[in-house]
Short mmCIF file of C-alpha atoms and ligand atoms in Angstrom, two decimals:
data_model
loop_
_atom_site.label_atom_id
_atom_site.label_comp_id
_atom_site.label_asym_id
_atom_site.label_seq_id
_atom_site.Cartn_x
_atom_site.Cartn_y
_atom_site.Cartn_z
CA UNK A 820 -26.11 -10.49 16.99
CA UNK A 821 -24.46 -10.01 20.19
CA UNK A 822 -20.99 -12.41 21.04
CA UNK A 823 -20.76 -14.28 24.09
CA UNK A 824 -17.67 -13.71 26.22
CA UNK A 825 -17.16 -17.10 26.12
CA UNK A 826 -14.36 -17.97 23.19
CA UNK A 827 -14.81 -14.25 21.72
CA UNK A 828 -12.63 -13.69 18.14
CA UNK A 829 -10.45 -11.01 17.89
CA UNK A 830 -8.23 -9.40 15.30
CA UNK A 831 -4.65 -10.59 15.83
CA UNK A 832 -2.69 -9.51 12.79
CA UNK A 833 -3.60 -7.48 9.65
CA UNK A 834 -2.21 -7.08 6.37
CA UNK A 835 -2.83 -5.56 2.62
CA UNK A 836 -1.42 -5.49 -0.50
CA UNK A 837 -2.09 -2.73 -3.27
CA UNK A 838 -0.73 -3.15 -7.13
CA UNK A 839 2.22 -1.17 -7.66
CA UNK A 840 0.30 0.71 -11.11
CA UNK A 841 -1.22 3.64 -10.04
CA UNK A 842 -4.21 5.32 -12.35
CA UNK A 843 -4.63 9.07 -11.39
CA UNK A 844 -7.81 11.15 -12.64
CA UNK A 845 -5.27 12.85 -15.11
CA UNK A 846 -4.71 9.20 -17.17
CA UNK A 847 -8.54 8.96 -16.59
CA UNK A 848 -8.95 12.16 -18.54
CA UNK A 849 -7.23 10.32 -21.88
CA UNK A 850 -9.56 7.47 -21.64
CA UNK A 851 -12.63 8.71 -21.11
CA UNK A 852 -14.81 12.08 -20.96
CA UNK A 853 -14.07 13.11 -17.79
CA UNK A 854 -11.86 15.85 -15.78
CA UNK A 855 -9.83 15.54 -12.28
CA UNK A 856 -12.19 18.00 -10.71
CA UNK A 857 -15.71 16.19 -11.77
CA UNK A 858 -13.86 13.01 -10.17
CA UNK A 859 -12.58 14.69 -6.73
CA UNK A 860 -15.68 16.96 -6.05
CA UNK A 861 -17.87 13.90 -6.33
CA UNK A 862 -16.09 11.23 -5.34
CA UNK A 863 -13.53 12.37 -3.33
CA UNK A 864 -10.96 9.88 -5.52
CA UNK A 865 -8.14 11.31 -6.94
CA UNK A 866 -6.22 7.96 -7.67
CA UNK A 867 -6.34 4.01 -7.50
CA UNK A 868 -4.28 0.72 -8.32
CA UNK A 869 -4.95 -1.25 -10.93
CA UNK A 870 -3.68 -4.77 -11.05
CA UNK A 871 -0.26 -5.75 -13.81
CA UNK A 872 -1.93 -8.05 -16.19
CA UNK A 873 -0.35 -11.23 -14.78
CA UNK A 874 -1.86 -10.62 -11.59
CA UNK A 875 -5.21 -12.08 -10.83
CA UNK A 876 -7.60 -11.89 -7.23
CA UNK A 877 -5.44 -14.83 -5.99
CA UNK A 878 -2.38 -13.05 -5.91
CA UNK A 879 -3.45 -10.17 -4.57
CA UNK A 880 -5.09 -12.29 -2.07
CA UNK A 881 -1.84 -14.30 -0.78
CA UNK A 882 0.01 -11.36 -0.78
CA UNK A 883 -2.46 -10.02 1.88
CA UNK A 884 -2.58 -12.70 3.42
CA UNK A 885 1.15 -13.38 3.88
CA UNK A 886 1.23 -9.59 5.60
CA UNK A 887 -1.49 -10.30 8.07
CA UNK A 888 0.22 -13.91 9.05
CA UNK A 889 3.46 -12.23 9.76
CA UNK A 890 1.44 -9.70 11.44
CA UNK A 891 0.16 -12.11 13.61
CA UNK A 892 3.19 -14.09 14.53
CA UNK A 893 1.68 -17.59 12.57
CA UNK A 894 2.56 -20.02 10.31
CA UNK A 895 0.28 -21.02 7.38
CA UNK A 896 -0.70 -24.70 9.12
CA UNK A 897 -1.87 -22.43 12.14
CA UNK A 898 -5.04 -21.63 10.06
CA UNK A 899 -8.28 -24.23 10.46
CA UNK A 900 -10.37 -21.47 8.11
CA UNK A 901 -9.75 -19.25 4.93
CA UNK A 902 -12.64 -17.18 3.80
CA UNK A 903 -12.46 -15.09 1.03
CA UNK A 904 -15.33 -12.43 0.19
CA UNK A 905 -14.55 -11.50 -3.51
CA UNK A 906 -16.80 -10.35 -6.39
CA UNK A 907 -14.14 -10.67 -9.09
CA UNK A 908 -12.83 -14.60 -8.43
CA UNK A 909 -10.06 -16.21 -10.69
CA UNK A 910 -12.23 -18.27 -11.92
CA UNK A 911 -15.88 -18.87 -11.15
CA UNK A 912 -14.53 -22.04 -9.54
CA UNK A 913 -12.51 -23.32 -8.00
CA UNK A 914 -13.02 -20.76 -5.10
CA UNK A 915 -10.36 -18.34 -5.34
CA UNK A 916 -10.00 -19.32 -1.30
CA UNK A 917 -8.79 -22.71 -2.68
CA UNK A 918 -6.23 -21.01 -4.94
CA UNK A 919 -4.81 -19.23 -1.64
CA UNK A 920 -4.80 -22.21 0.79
CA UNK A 921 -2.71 -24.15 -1.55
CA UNK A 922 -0.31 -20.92 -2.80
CA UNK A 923 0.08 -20.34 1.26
CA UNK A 924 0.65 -23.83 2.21
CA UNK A 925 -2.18 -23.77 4.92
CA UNK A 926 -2.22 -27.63 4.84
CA UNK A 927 -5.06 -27.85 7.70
CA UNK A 928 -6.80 -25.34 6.09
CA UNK A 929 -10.63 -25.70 4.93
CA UNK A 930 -11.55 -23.18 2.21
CA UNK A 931 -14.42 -21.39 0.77
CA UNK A 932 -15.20 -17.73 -0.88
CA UNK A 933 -17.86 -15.41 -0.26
CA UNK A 934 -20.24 -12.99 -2.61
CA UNK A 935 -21.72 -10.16 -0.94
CA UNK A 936 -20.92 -7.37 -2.81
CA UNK A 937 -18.45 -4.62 -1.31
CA UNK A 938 -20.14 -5.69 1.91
CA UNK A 939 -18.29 -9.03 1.60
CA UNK A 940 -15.42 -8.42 4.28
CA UNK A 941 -17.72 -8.26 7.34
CA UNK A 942 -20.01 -10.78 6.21
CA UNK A 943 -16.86 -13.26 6.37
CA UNK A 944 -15.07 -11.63 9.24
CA UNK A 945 -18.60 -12.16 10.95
CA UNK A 946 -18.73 -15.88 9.90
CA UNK A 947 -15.56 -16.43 10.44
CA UNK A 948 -15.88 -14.92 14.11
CA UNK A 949 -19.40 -17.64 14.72
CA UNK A 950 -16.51 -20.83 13.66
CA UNK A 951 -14.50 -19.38 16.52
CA UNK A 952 -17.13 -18.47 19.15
CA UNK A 953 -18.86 -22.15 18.39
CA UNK A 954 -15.30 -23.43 19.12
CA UNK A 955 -14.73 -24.71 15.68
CA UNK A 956 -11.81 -23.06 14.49
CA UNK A 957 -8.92 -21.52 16.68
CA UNK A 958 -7.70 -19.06 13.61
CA UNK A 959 -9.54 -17.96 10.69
CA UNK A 960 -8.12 -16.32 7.69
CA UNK A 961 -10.51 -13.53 6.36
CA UNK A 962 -9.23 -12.14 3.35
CA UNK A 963 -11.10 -9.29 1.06
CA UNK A 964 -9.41 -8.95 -2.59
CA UNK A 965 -10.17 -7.63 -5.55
CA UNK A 966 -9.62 -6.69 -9.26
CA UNK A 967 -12.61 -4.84 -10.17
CA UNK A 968 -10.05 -3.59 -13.65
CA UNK A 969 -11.25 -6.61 -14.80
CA UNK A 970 -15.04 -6.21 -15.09
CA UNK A 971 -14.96 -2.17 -15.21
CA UNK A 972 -15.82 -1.06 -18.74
CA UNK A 973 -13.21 0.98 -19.44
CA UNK A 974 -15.70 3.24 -21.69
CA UNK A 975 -17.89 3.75 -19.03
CA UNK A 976 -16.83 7.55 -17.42
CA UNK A 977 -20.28 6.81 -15.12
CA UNK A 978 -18.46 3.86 -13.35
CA UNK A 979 -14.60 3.39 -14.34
CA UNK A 980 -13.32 6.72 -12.34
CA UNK A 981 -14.71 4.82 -9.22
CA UNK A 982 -12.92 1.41 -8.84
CA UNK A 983 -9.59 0.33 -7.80
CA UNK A 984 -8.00 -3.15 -7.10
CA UNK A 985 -6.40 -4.10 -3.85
CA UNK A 986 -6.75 -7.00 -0.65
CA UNK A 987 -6.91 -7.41 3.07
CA UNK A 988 -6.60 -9.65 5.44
CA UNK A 989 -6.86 -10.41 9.29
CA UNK A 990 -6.30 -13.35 11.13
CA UNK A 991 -9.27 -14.04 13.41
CA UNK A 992 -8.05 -16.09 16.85
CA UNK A 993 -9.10 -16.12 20.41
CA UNK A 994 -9.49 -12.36 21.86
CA UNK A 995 -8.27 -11.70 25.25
CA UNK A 996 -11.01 -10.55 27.76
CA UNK A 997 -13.17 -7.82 27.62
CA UNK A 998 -11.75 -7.53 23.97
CA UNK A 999 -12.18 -8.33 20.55
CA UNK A 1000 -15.70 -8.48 18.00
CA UNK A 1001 -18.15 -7.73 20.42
CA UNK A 1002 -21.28 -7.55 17.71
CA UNK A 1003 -22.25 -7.63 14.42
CA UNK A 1004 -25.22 -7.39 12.04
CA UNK A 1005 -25.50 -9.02 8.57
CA UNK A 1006 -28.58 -7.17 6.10
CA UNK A 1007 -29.83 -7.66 3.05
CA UNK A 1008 -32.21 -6.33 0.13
CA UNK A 1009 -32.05 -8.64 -3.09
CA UNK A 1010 -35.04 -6.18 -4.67
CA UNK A 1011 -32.09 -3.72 -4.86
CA UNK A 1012 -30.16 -6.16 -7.05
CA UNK A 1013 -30.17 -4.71 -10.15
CA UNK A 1014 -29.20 -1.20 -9.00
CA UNK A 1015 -25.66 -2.76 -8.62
CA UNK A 1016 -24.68 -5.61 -11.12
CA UNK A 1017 -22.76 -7.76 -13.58
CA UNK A 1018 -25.58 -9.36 -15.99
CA UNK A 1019 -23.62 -12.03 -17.84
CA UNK A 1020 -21.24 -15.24 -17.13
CA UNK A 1021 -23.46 -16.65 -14.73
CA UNK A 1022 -26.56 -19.24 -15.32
CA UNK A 1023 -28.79 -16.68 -16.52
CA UNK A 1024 -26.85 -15.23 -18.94
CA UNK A 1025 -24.29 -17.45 -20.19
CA UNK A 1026 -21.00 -16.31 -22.03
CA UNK A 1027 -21.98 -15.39 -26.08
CA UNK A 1028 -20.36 -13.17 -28.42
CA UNK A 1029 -23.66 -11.45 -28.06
CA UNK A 1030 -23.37 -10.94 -24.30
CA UNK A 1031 -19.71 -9.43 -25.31
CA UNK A 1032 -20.70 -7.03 -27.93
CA UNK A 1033 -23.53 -5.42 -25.53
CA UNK A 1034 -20.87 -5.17 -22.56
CA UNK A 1035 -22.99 -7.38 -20.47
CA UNK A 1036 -19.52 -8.82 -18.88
CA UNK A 1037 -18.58 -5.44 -17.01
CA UNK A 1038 -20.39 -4.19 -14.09
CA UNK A 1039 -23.13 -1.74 -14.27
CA UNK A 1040 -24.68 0.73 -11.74
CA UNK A 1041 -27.20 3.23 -11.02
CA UNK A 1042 -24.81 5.85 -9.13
CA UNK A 1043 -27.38 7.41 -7.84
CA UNK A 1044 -29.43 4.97 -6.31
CA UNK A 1045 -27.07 2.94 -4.74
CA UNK A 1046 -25.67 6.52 -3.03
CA UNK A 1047 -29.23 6.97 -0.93
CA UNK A 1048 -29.43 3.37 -0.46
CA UNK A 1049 -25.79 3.54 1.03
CA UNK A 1050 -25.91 6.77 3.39
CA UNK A 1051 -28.95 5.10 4.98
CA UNK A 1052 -27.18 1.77 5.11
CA UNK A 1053 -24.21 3.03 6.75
CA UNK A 1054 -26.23 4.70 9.63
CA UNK A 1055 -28.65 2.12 10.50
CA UNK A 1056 -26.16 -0.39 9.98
CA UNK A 1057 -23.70 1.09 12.83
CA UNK A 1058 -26.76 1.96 15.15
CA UNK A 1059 -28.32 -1.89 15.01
CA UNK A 1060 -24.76 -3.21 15.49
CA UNK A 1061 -24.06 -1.01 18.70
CA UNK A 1062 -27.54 -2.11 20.33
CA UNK A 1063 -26.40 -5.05 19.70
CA UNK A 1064 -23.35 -4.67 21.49
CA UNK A 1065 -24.81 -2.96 24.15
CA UNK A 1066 -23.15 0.71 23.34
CA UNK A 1067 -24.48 3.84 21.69
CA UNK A 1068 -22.96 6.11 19.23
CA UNK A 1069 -21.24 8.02 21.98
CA UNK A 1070 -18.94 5.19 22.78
CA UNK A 1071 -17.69 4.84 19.39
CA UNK A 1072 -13.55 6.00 19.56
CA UNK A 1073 -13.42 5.24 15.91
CA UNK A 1074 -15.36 4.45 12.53
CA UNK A 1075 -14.09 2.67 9.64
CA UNK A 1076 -16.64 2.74 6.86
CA UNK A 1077 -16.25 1.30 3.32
CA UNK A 1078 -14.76 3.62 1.01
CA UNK A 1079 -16.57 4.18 -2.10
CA UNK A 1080 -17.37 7.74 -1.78
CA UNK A 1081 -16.11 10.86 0.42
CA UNK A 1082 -19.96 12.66 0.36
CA UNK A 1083 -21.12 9.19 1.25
CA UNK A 1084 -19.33 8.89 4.48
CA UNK A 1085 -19.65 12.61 4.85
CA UNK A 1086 -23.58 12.28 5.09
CA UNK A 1087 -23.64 8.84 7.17
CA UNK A 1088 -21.14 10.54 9.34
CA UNK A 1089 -23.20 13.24 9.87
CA UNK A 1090 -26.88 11.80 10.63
CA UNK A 1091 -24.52 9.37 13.12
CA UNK A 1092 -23.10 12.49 14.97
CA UNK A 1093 -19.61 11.11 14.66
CA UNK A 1094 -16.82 13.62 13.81
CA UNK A 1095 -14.82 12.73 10.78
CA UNK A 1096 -11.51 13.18 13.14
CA UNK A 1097 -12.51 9.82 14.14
CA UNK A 1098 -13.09 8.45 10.35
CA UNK A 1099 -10.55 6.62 8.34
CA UNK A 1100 -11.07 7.86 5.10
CA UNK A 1101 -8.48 6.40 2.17
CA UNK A 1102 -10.92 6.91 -1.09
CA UNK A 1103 -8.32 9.59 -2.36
CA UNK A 1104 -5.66 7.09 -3.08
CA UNK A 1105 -7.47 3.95 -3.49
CA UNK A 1106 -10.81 4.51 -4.73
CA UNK A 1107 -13.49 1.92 -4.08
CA UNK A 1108 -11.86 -1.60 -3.82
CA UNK A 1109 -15.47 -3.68 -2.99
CA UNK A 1110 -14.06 -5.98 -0.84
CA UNK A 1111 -10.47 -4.81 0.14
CA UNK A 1112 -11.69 -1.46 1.33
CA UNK A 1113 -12.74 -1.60 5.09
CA UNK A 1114 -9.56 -4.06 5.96
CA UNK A 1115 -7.03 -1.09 4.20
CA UNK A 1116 -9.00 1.52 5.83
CA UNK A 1117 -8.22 -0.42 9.19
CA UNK A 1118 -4.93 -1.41 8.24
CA UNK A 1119 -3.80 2.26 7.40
CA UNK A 1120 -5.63 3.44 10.95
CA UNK A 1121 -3.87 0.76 12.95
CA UNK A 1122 -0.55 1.69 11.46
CA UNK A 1123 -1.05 5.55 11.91
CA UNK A 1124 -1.78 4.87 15.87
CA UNK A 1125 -5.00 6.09 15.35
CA UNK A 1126 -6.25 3.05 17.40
CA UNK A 1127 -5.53 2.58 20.85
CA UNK A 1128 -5.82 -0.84 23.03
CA UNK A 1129 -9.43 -0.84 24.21
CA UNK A 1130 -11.20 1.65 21.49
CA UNK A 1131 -14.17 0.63 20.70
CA UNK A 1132 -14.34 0.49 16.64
CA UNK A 1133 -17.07 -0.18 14.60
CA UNK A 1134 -16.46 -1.49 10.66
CA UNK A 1135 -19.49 -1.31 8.41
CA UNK A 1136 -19.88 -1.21 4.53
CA UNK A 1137 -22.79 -1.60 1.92
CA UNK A 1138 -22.82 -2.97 -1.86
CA UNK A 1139 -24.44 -5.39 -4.66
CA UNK A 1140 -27.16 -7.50 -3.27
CA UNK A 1141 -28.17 -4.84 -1.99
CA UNK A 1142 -26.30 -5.90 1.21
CA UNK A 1143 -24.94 -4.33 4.22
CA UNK A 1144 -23.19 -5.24 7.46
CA UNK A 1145 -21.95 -3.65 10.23
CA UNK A 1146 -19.07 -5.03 13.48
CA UNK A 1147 -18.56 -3.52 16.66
CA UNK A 1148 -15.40 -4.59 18.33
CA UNK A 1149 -12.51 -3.74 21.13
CA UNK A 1150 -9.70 -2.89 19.82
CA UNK A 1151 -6.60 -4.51 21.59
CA UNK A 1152 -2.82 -5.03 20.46
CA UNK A 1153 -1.89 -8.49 19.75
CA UNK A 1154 1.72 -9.14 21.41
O1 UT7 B 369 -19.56 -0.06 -3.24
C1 UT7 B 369 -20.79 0.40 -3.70
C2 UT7 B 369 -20.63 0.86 -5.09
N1 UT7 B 369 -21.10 2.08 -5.53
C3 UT7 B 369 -21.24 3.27 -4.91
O2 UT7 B 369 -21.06 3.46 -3.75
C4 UT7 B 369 -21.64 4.41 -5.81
C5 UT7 B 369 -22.67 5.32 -5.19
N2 UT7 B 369 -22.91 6.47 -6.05
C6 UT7 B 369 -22.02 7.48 -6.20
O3 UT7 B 369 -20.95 7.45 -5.62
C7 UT7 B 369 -22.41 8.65 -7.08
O4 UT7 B 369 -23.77 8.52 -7.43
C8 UT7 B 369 -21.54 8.79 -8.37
C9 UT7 B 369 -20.13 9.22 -7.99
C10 UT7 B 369 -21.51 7.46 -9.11
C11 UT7 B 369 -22.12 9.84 -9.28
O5 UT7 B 369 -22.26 11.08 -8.60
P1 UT7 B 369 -23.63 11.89 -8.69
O6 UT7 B 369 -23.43 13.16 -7.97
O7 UT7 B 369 -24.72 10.97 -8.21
O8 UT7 B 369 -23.71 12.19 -10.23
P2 UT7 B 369 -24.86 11.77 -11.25
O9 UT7 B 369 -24.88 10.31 -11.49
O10 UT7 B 369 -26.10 12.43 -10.79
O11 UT7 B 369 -24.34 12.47 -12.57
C12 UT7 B 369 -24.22 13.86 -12.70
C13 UT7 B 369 -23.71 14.22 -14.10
C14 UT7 B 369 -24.41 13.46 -15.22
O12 UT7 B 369 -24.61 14.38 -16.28
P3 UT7 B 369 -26.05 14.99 -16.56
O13 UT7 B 369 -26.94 13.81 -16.82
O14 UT7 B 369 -26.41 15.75 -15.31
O15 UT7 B 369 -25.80 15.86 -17.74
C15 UT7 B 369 -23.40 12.42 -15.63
O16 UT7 B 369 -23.50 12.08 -17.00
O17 UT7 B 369 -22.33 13.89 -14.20
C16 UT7 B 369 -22.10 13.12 -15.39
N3 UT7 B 369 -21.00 12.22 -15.16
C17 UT7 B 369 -19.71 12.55 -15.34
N4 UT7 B 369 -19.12 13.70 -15.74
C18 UT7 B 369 -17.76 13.71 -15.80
C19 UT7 B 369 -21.06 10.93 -14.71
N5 UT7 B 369 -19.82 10.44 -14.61
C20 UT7 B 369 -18.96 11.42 -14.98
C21 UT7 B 369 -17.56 11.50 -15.07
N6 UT7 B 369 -17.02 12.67 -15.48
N7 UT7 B 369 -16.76 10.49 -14.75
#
């Protein structure tokens, strides 16, 4: 979907927040059967954060979301809007959103989460940016957090070398001209569901000590499906959300794709034509954080000058659903 001119959003601060623990693939090797070099040649990981046990989504949340207010030269009762995409909530409610307007203060604030797998972040910085655009909201609060420690069996060498917890936030307010989110497309495949999933603790499946015993409580993937259905994702994703701004693939300056696997954005990377010079690619030291990935990836481009005023960037990501999304936008520096 193409935005109007007319009250566009725009990015105008960013910040993260990682755990201080760090898990390299050398710990990884005492836990499970696995080896640094079966991790980095596949993955492209070679370490992550993993949250202290007193922190929960929330906090890594508020953190975030502190950096990105700062960022953006606003006080808490500036925001009308906090959104925030999450697959691992404090609680299953209240919404984890509701934990971070009240820990932030953001008195004017209306709240909600979002689940869309690790595609989450655009689908709420692409809501968010409609509340704006429909003149709404003058500052939304998109936040992407996660502690996937919590529901990664720990047993599992097939899925707990990939994860890492971490957040991200932006503040979403009026863009000036010619700038800011010029596009975006939202997709979805919910036949794909059970490539990518947690089976128990919802209606289906409620909480027993049998659902414990049989690990139904940790997520659980097919690796290799969800890598085709993700390379493909990645590219048509980008190319529907550039038609839809109006550019092709040649006017992208820079690409920030979700990080869950270097060979993954290697291959969508490729069939796009886009050089990896113009990649931000952070899977080494965070591995895949769901939610939290695309804003650090942007964060840690922004911060290394790798984006200049009037670049025109494109964020897209893929996960559980299946879902995918993709945002085209103009970079400019908010003074
Ligand atoms: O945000 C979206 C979430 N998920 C993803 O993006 C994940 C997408 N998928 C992937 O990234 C890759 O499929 C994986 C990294 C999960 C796996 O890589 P792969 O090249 O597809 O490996 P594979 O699943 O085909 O497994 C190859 C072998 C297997 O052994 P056999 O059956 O060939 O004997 C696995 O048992 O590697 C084995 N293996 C491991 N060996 C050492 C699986 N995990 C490990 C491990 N250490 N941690």
């Amino acid at each position: 979907m193409p935005m109007t001119e007319q009250n566009r959003a725009g990015i105008l601060g960013i910040g993260v927040y990682v755990p201080e623990k760090v898990l390299t693939n050398d710990d990884l090797e005492k836990m499970v059967d696995t080896n640094d070099e079966w991790i980095r040649s596949r993955s492209g990981i070679r370490e992550r954060h993993i949250a202290a046990p007193e922190e929960a989504t929330s906090d890594l949340a508020l953190q975030a979301a502190r950096n990105a207010l700062a960022d953006a030269g606003l006080k808490p009762d500036d925001i009308d809007l906090i959104i925030v995409a999450t697959n691992t909530p404090d609680t299953l409610f209240p919404a984890t959103a509701c934990l971070v307007q009240d820990k932030l203060g953001a008195r004017k604030a209306g709240a909600f989460d979002l689940l869309a797998g690790c595609t989450g972040f655009i689908y709420a910085l692409s809501v968010g940016t409609q509340f704006i655009s429909a003149g709404a909201c003058k500052h939304v609060l998109v936040v992407g957090a996660e502690t996937l420690s919590r529901i990664t069996n720990w047993e599992d060498r097939n899925t707990c070398v990939l994860f890492g917890d971490g957040a991200g936030a932006v503040v979403l307010g009026p863009a000036p001209a010619g700038r800011g989110i010029l596009s975006s497309m939202l997709g979805s495949d919910g036949s794909g569901g059970p490539l990518l999933d947690l089976p128990a603790g919802g209606s289906r499946l409620p909480a027993t000590s049998e659902t414990v015993d049989k690990k139904l409580h940790f997520l659980h993937m097919n690796g290799r499906e969800v890598f085709k259905f993700a390379v493909k994702a990645i590219e048509d994703g980008t190319l529907e959300a550039l038609a839809a701004a109006g550019l092709k693939k040649e006017d992208v300056n820079f690409l920030i794709p979700h990080q869950a696997n270097i060979r993954i954005i290697e291959a969508a990377t490729k069939r796009l034509g886009i050089s990896l010079d113009n990649v931000q690619i952070n899977v080494d030291r965070y591995g895949n954080t769901s939610t939290a990935s695309v804003p650090l990836a942007l964060y840690e481009a922004v911060r290394e000058g790798r984006i200049k005023d009037g670049d025109n960037i494109v964020l897209v990501a893929f996960g559980a659903g299946l879902t995918w999304a993709a945002a085209v936008m103009r970079w400019f520096v908010n003074k």
